[in-house]
CSV table of C-alpha atoms in Angstrom, one decimal:
chain,number,residue,atom,x,y,z
A,1,MET,CA,8.5,-43.5,-6.7
A,2,PRO,CA,5.4,-45.0,-4.9
A,3,LEU,CA,2.0,-44.0,-6.3
A,4,THR,CA,0.0,-42.2,-3.6
A,5,GLN,CA,-2.6,-39.5,-3.2
A,6,GLU,CA,-1.1,-38.4,0.1
A,7,THR,CA,0.5,-35.0,0.1
A,8,LEU,CA,3.5,-33.8,2.0
A,9,LEU,CA,1.7,-30.6,3.1
A,10,GLY,CA,-0.2,-31.3,6.3
A,11,LYS,CA,2.6,-33.5,7.8
A,12,SER,CA,4.5,-32.6,11.0
A,13,VAL,CA,8.2,-32.5,11.1
A,14,ASP,CA,8.3,-35.9,12.7
A,15,GLU,CA,6.0,-37.3,10.0
A,16,LEU,CA,8.2,-35.7,7.3
A,17,THR,CA,11.3,-37.1,8.9
A,18,THR,CA,9.8,-40.6,8.8
A,19,TRP,CA,8.8,-40.1,5.2
A,20,ILE,CA,12.2,-38.9,4.1
A,21,LYS,CA,13.9,-41.8,5.8
A,22,GLN,CA,11.6,-44.2,3.9
A,23,GLN,CA,13.0,-42.7,0.7
A,24,GLY,CA,16.5,-43.6,1.8
A,25,GLN,CA,17.5,-40.1,2.9
A,26,PRO,CA,19.1,-39.1,6.2
A,27,GLY,CA,16.7,-38.0,9.0
A,28,TYR,CA,18.0,-34.4,9.2
A,29,ARG,CA,16.5,-33.8,5.8
A,30,GLY,CA,13.0,-34.0,7.5
A,31,LYS,CA,13.6,-30.7,9.1
A,32,GLN,CA,14.9,-29.2,5.9
A,33,LEU,CA,11.8,-30.4,4.1
A,34,HIS,CA,9.6,-29.0,6.8
A,35,GLN,CA,11.2,-25.6,6.5
A,36,TRP,CA,10.9,-25.5,2.7
A,37,LEU,CA,7.2,-26.6,2.8
A,38,TYR,CA,5.9,-24.3,5.6
A,39,GLN,CA,8.3,-21.3,5.6
A,40,LYS,CA,9.3,-21.1,1.9
A,41,GLY,CA,6.1,-22.5,0.5
A,42,VAL,CA,7.7,-24.7,-2.3
A,43,ARG,CA,5.4,-26.2,-4.8
A,44,SER,CA,7.7,-29.0,-6.0
A,45,LEU,CA,10.5,-31.0,-4.5
A,46,THR,CA,12.7,-29.8,-7.4
A,47,GLU,CA,12.8,-26.4,-5.7
A,48,ILE,CA,14.5,-27.6,-2.6
A,49,SER,CA,18.1,-26.8,-3.5
A,50,VAL,CA,19.7,-28.4,-0.4
A,51,PHE,CA,18.4,-31.8,-1.6
A,52,PRO,CA,20.5,-34.0,-3.9
A,53,LYS,CA,19.9,-33.4,-7.5
A,54,ALA,CA,19.1,-37.1,-8.2
A,55,PHE,CA,16.5,-37.2,-5.4
A,56,ARG,CA,14.8,-34.1,-6.7
A,57,GLU,CA,14.6,-35.6,-10.2
A,58,ASP,CA,13.3,-38.9,-8.9
A,59,PHE,CA,10.5,-37.1,-6.9
A,60,LYS,CA,9.8,-34.2,-9.2
A,61,ASP,CA,6.2,-35.3,-9.5
A,62,TYR,CA,5.5,-36.2,-5.9
A,63,PRO,CA,2.4,-34.3,-4.7
A,64,ILE,CA,3.2,-31.5,-2.4
A,65,GLY,CA,-0.4,-30.5,-1.9
A,66,ARG,CA,-0.5,-27.0,-3.4
A,67,SER,CA,-3.4,-25.5,-5.3
A,68,ASN,CA,-3.2,-23.4,-8.4
A,69,ILE,CA,-4.6,-19.8,-8.7
A,70,ASN,CA,-7.4,-20.0,-11.3
A,71,HIS,CA,-8.2,-16.3,-11.0
A,72,CYS,CA,-7.5,-13.3,-8.8
A,73,THR,CA,-9.6,-10.2,-8.4
A,74,ILE,CA,-8.2,-7.1,-6.7
A,75,ALA,CA,-10.6,-4.6,-5.0
A,76,PRO,CA,-9.8,-0.9,-4.7
A,77,ASP,CA,-8.9,-1.4,-1.0
A,78,LYS,CA,-6.2,-4.0,-2.2
A,79,THR,CA,-8.2,-7.0,-0.9
A,80,ARG,CA,-7.6,-9.9,-3.2
A,81,LYS,CA,-10.0,-12.7,-3.9
A,82,TYR,CA,-8.6,-15.9,-5.3
A,83,LEU,CA,-10.3,-18.8,-7.1
A,84,LEU,CA,-8.1,-21.8,-6.3
A,85,SER,CA,-8.1,-25.0,-8.3
A,86,LEU,CA,-7.7,-28.1,-6.2
A,87,ALA,CA,-6.1,-31.4,-7.2
A,88,ASP,CA,-9.5,-32.9,-8.1
A,89,GLY,CA,-10.5,-29.9,-10.2
A,90,LEU,CA,-12.9,-28.3,-7.7
A,91,ILE,CA,-12.7,-24.6,-7.1
A,92,ILE,CA,-12.6,-22.8,-3.7
A,93,GLU,CA,-12.4,-19.1,-2.7
A,94,THR,CA,-9.8,-17.5,-0.5
A,95,VAL,CA,-9.4,-13.8,0.4
A,96,GLY,CA,-6.3,-11.9,1.3
A,97,ILE,CA,-7.1,-8.8,3.4
A,98,PRO,CA,-4.1,-6.4,3.8
A,99,THR,CA,-3.9,-3.4,6.2
A,100,ALA,CA,-1.0,-1.3,7.3
A,101,LYS,CA,-0.3,-3.6,10.3
A,102,ARG,CA,-1.5,-7.1,9.3
A,103,LEU,CA,-2.3,-9.5,6.5
A,104,THR,CA,-5.4,-11.6,7.2
A,105,VAL,CA,-6.5,-14.6,5.2
A,106,CYS,CA,-10.1,-15.6,5.1
A,107,VAL,CA,-10.0,-19.4,4.4
A,108,SER,CA,-12.6,-21.8,3.2
A,109,SER,CA,-13.2,-25.1,5.1
A,110,GLN,CA,-15.5,-26.8,2.6
A,111,VAL,CA,-16.1,-26.7,-1.2
A,112,GLY,CA,-19.4,-24.9,-1.1
A,113,CYS,CA,-21.6,-24.9,2.0
A,114,PRO,CA,-24.7,-27.0,3.0
A,115,MET,CA,-26.1,-24.5,5.5
A,116,ASN,CA,-28.2,-22.5,2.9
A,117,CYS,CA,-28.2,-19.2,4.9
A,118,ASP,CA,-30.6,-16.9,3.1
A,119,PHE,CA,-28.3,-13.9,2.8
A,120,CYS,CA,-25.1,-15.7,1.8
A,121,ALA,CA,-23.9,-16.3,-1.7
A,122,THR,CA,-22.0,-19.5,-0.8
A,123,GLY,CA,-25.1,-21.1,0.5
A,124,LYS,CA,-26.9,-20.5,-2.8
A,125,GLY,CA,-24.4,-22.7,-4.6
A,126,GLU,CA,-23.7,-26.4,-4.5
A,127,TYR,CA,-21.9,-28.2,-1.7
A,128,ASP,CA,-19.3,-30.8,-2.7
A,129,ARG,CA,-17.0,-31.9,0.1
A,130,ASN,CA,-14.9,-31.0,3.2
A,131,LEU,CA,-11.4,-29.7,2.7
A,132,SER,CA,-8.4,-31.5,4.2
A,133,SER,CA,-6.2,-29.7,6.6
A,134,ALA,CA,-3.5,-29.5,3.9
A,135,GLU,CA,-6.0,-27.8,1.5
A,136,ILE,CA,-6.8,-25.2,4.3
A,137,VAL,CA,-3.1,-24.5,5.1
A,138,ASP,CA,-2.4,-24.2,1.4
A,139,GLN,CA,-4.7,-21.2,1.1
A,140,VAL,CA,-2.6,-19.3,3.7
A,141,LEU,CA,0.6,-20.2,1.9
A,142,THR,CA,-0.8,-19.1,-1.4
A,143,VAL,CA,-1.8,-15.7,-0.1
A,144,GLN,CA,1.5,-15.3,1.6
A,145,GLU,CA,3.3,-16.1,-1.6
A,146,ASP,CA,1.2,-13.8,-3.7
A,147,PHE,CA,1.5,-10.8,-1.3
A,148,GLN,CA,5.2,-11.6,-0.6
A,149,GLU,CA,4.3,-10.8,3.0
A,150,ARG,CA,3.9,-12.9,6.1
A,151,VAL,CA,0.3,-13.7,7.1
A,152,SER,CA,-0.4,-12.6,10.6
A,153,HIS,CA,-4.1,-13.6,11.0
A,154,VAL,CA,-6.4,-16.3,9.7
A,155,VAL,CA,-10.2,-16.4,9.9
A,156,PHE,CA,-12.3,-19.5,9.1
A,157,MET,CA,-15.0,-17.4,7.5
A,158,GLY,CA,-14.8,-18.4,3.9
A,159,MET,CA,-16.8,-21.0,2.1
A,160,GLY,CA,-18.3,-23.7,4.3
A,161,GLU,CA,-19.3,-24.4,7.9
A,162,PRO,CA,-16.1,-25.1,9.9
A,163,LEU,CA,-17.8,-27.2,12.6
A,164,LEU,CA,-19.0,-29.7,9.9
A,165,ASN,CA,-15.3,-30.3,9.3
A,166,THR,CA,-14.0,-30.1,12.9
A,167,LYS,CA,-11.3,-32.7,12.7
A,168,GLU,CA,-9.5,-31.1,9.7
A,169,VAL,CA,-10.1,-27.6,10.9
A,170,VAL,CA,-8.6,-28.3,14.3
A,171,LYS,CA,-5.7,-30.1,12.6
A,172,ALA,CA,-5.2,-27.0,10.3
A,173,VAL,CA,-5.2,-24.7,13.3
A,174,LYS,CA,-2.4,-26.7,14.9
A,175,ILE,CA,-0.4,-26.7,11.7
A,176,LEU,CA,-0.8,-23.0,11.2
A,177,ASN,CA,0.3,-22.5,14.8
A,178,GLN,CA,3.1,-25.0,15.1
A,179,ASP,CA,4.4,-25.3,11.6
A,180,VAL,CA,3.6,-22.0,9.8
A,181,GLY,CA,4.1,-20.0,13.0
A,182,ILE,CA,0.9,-18.0,13.4
A,183,GLY,CA,-0.2,-17.6,17.1
A,184,GLN,CA,-3.5,-19.3,17.9
A,185,ARG,CA,-4.9,-16.1,19.3
A,186,SER,CA,-4.6,-14.7,15.8
A,187,LEU,CA,-6.9,-17.4,14.4
A,188,THR,CA,-10.7,-17.2,14.4
A,189,ILE,CA,-13.2,-20.1,13.8
A,190,SER,CA,-16.7,-19.0,12.9
A,191,THR,CA,-19.9,-21.1,12.9
A,192,VAL,CA,-23.6,-20.7,12.6
A,193,GLY,CA,-23.9,-23.3,15.3
A,194,ILE,CA,-23.9,-27.1,14.9
A,195,PRO,CA,-25.5,-29.2,17.7
A,196,LYS,CA,-22.8,-30.9,20.0
A,197,LYS,CA,-19.9,-29.4,17.9
A,198,ILE,CA,-19.4,-26.3,20.0
A,199,LEU,CA,-18.7,-28.3,23.1
A,200,GLU,CA,-16.5,-30.7,21.0
A,201,LEU,CA,-14.5,-27.8,19.9
A,202,ALA,CA,-14.3,-26.4,23.4
A,203,HIS,CA,-12.7,-29.6,24.7
A,204,HIS,CA,-9.8,-29.2,22.3
A,205,GLN,CA,-8.8,-26.2,24.4
A,206,LEU,CA,-7.7,-24.1,21.5
A,207,GLN,CA,-6.7,-20.4,22.2
A,208,VAL,CA,-8.4,-19.2,19.0
A,209,THR,CA,-11.2,-16.6,18.8
A,210,PHE,CA,-14.5,-18.4,18.5
A,211,ALA,CA,-17.3,-16.6,16.6
A,212,VAL,CA,-20.9,-17.5,16.3
A,213,SER,CA,-23.0,-16.2,13.5
A,214,LEU,CA,-26.2,-15.1,15.4
A,215,HIS,CA,-28.0,-12.6,13.1
A,216,ALA,CA,-31.2,-12.7,15.1
A,217,ALA,CA,-32.2,-12.7,18.7
A,218,ASN,CA,-35.3,-14.8,18.4
A,219,GLN,CA,-35.9,-18.3,17.0
A,220,LYS,CA,-38.4,-17.5,14.3
A,221,LEU,CA,-36.3,-14.9,12.6
A,222,ARG,CA,-33.2,-16.9,13.0
A,223,GLU,CA,-34.8,-19.9,11.2
A,224,GLN,CA,-35.8,-17.5,8.4
A,225,LEU,CA,-32.2,-16.4,7.9
A,226,ILE,CA,-30.5,-19.6,8.8
A,227,PRO,CA,-32.6,-22.7,7.9
A,228,SER,CA,-30.5,-25.1,10.0
A,229,ALA,CA,-31.4,-23.1,13.1
A,230,LYS,CA,-34.6,-25.2,13.4
A,231,PHE,CA,-32.4,-28.1,14.5
A,232,TYR,CA,-30.5,-26.0,17.1
A,233,PRO,CA,-32.9,-23.8,19.2
A,234,LEU,CA,-31.5,-20.4,20.2
A,235,PRO,CA,-31.7,-21.1,24.0
A,236,LYS,CA,-29.7,-24.3,23.5
A,237,LEU,CA,-27.2,-22.6,21.2
A,238,LEU,CA,-26.6,-19.8,23.8
A,239,ALA,CA,-26.4,-22.4,26.6
A,240,ASP,CA,-23.6,-24.2,24.7
A,241,CYS,CA,-21.8,-20.9,24.1
A,242,ARG,CA,-21.9,-20.2,27.9
A,243,LYS,CA,-20.4,-23.7,28.5
A,244,TYR,CA,-17.8,-22.9,25.9
A,245,VAL,CA,-16.7,-19.9,27.9
A,246,GLU,CA,-16.7,-22.0,31.1
A,247,ILE,CA,-14.5,-24.8,29.5
A,248,THR,CA,-12.1,-22.6,27.7
A,249,GLY,CA,-12.0,-19.4,29.8
A,250,ARG,CA,-12.3,-17.4,26.5
A,251,ARG,CA,-15.1,-15.2,25.5
A,252,VAL,CA,-17.4,-15.8,22.5
A,253,SER,CA,-17.8,-13.3,19.6
A,254,PHE,CA,-21.2,-13.0,18.1
A,255,GLU,CA,-21.5,-12.0,14.4
A,256,TYR,CA,-24.7,-10.1,13.6
A,257,ILE,CA,-25.2,-9.1,10.0
A,258,LEU,CA,-27.5,-6.0,9.9
A,259,LEU,CA,-30.3,-6.3,7.3
A,260,GLY,CA,-32.3,-3.1,6.7
A,261,GLY,CA,-35.8,-3.4,8.2
A,262,VAL,CA,-35.3,-7.1,9.0
A,263,ASN,CA,-33.1,-7.4,12.1
A,264,ASP,CA,-31.9,-3.9,12.8
A,265,LEU,CA,-34.8,-2.4,14.7
A,266,PRO,CA,-34.4,-0.8,18.2
A,267,GLU,CA,-36.6,-3.5,19.8
A,268,GLN,CA,-34.4,-6.2,18.2
A,269,ALA,CA,-31.3,-4.6,19.8
A,270,ILE,CA,-33.1,-4.7,23.2
A,271,GLU,CA,-34.0,-8.4,22.5
A,272,LEU,CA,-30.3,-9.2,21.6
A,273,ALA,CA,-29.1,-7.4,24.8
A,274,LYS,CA,-31.4,-9.6,26.9
A,275,CYS,CA,-30.1,-12.8,25.3
A,276,LEU,CA,-26.5,-11.8,26.0
A,277,LYS,CA,-26.9,-10.3,29.5
A,278,GLY,CA,-24.1,-11.3,31.8
A,279,PHE,CA,-22.4,-13.2,28.9
A,280,GLN,CA,-18.6,-13.0,28.5
A,281,SER,CA,-18.9,-12.0,24.9
A,282,HIS,CA,-18.4,-9.4,22.2
A,283,VAL,CA,-20.8,-8.5,19.4
A,284,ASN,CA,-19.6,-7.6,15.9
A,285,LEU,CA,-22.2,-5.7,13.9
A,286,ILE,CA,-21.7,-6.3,10.2
A,287,PRO,CA,-23.6,-4.2,7.7
A,288,TYR,CA,-25.0,-6.5,5.0
A,289,ASN,CA,-23.0,-7.0,1.8
A,290,PRO,CA,-25.4,-7.4,-1.2
A,291,ILE,CA,-25.6,-10.5,-3.4
A,292,GLU,CA,-27.6,-11.1,-6.6
A,293,GLU,CA,-29.9,-13.8,-5.4
A,294,VAL,CA,-31.9,-11.9,-2.7
A,295,ASP,CA,-33.1,-8.3,-2.3
A,296,TYR,CA,-32.0,-7.7,1.3
A,297,GLN,CA,-30.8,-4.1,2.0
A,298,ARG,CA,-27.9,-2.8,4.0
A,299,SER,CA,-28.9,-1.0,7.2
A,300,ASN,CA,-28.4,2.8,6.9
A,301,ALA,CA,-25.9,4.6,9.1
A,302,GLU,CA,-28.6,5.9,11.5
A,303,SER,CA,-30.0,2.5,12.2
A,304,ILE,CA,-26.6,1.0,12.7
A,305,ASN,CA,-25.7,3.7,15.2
A,306,ILE,CA,-29.0,3.4,17.1
A,307,PHE,CA,-28.6,-0.4,17.3
A,308,LYS,CA,-25.0,-0.1,18.5
A,309,THR,CA,-25.9,2.6,21.1
A,310,ILE,CA,-28.7,0.5,22.6
A,311,LEU,CA,-26.3,-2.5,23.1
A,312,GLU,CA,-23.7,-0.2,24.7
A,313,GLU,CA,-26.3,1.2,27.0
A,314,LYS,CA,-27.2,-2.3,28.0
A,315,ASN,CA,-23.5,-3.0,28.8
A,316,ILE,CA,-22.9,-5.3,25.8
A,317,ALA,CA,-19.4,-5.1,24.3
A,318,VAL,CA,-20.0,-4.2,20.7
A,319,SER,CA,-18.3,-2.8,17.6
A,320,VAL,CA,-19.2,-2.3,13.9
A,321,ARG,CA,-17.1,-4.2,11.4
A,322,TYR,CA,-17.2,-3.0,7.8
A,323,SER,CA,-16.1,-5.8,5.4
A,324,ARG,CA,-13.2,-5.3,3.1
A,325,GLY,CA,-13.3,-6.3,-0.6
A,326,LEU,CA,-16.9,-5.4,-1.3
A,327,GLU,CA,-16.2,-4.2,-4.9
A,328,ALA,CA,-14.5,-7.6,-5.7
A,329,ASN,CA,-17.4,-9.7,-4.2
A,330,ALA,CA,-14.8,-10.7,-1.6
A,331,ALA,CA,-16.7,-9.4,1.4
A,332,CYS,CA,-18.5,-11.3,4.2
A,333,GLY,CA,-21.3,-13.4,2.7
A,334,GLN,CA,-20.3,-12.8,-1.0
A,335,LEU,CA,-18.1,-15.9,-1.6
A,336,ARG,CA,-19.1,-18.4,-4.3
A,337,ALA,CA,-17.0,-20.8,-6.4
A,338,MET,CA,-17.2,-19.5,-10.0
A,339,SER,CA,-14.6,-19.9,-12.6
A,340,ARG,CA,-14.6,-16.1,-13.0
A,341,VAL,CA,-15.6,-13.3,-10.7
């Protein structure tokens, strides 16, 4: 068996067919391998019972590309947060979010995150590297296997900034769609905004939901909350978002984490409405989920309602999204790679 670091997960059916032929097997086994990898989620070639016993034995140690569950925490609402050990020993976090009608996976795109957002636990830790498309897809297969239920939706809102890993994220989207069988419109890519990358993503013409973490309607406050914003002025960011809509024909979702007394005042709602006037967009208001490192407070119910009402009166499409998994530190902004939770 050849020594290689390349994994089978991440390959298309044509690539798997080429690989299987190189190992002296008939081409039709490429489709079988594809089915067992992406539909049955095998972790070893020894599990593929339709393959010859001698072949399975010869390739029993060939790297499939699956991670191992280091730890799993289950919240009262049944949300599960996983610490996954990668082949190089690094740890990432993945969250499985079940409801009566769907199973959503919040996937990480990097090990850690270099963006250093002030209210986010991931940004308080170290950044190590980008994830490969196979490592992203593996997270979905792991959750699917653990829940014993098909995953219906995937959001790129875990550890990392997806647009700093655009190539692998786009590849993962296509694998999840074409190989795992999840519709692109059930996939969401979230970003705080990376110069030039929004338009790069737009030209891929994906049918995914595109979400931008805004969190402030003026440059000064946004830089306080998101340090990287100083390299991407708010007017330029919004201009690129408008171009994204023009290129793709799909609206942009804006994520806005409500921090009590910081960005949840009525005048700030008016300011946000002015920024988004005439924009094909939707605003998700997200009450802040606390982390240990900073003392931001979650907005109270009255402030949230006033903020939402002002946006509605200004004809801005808006909804409030309460995060799942809060008690397990699995909610939005709470992910960090620790050996235990």
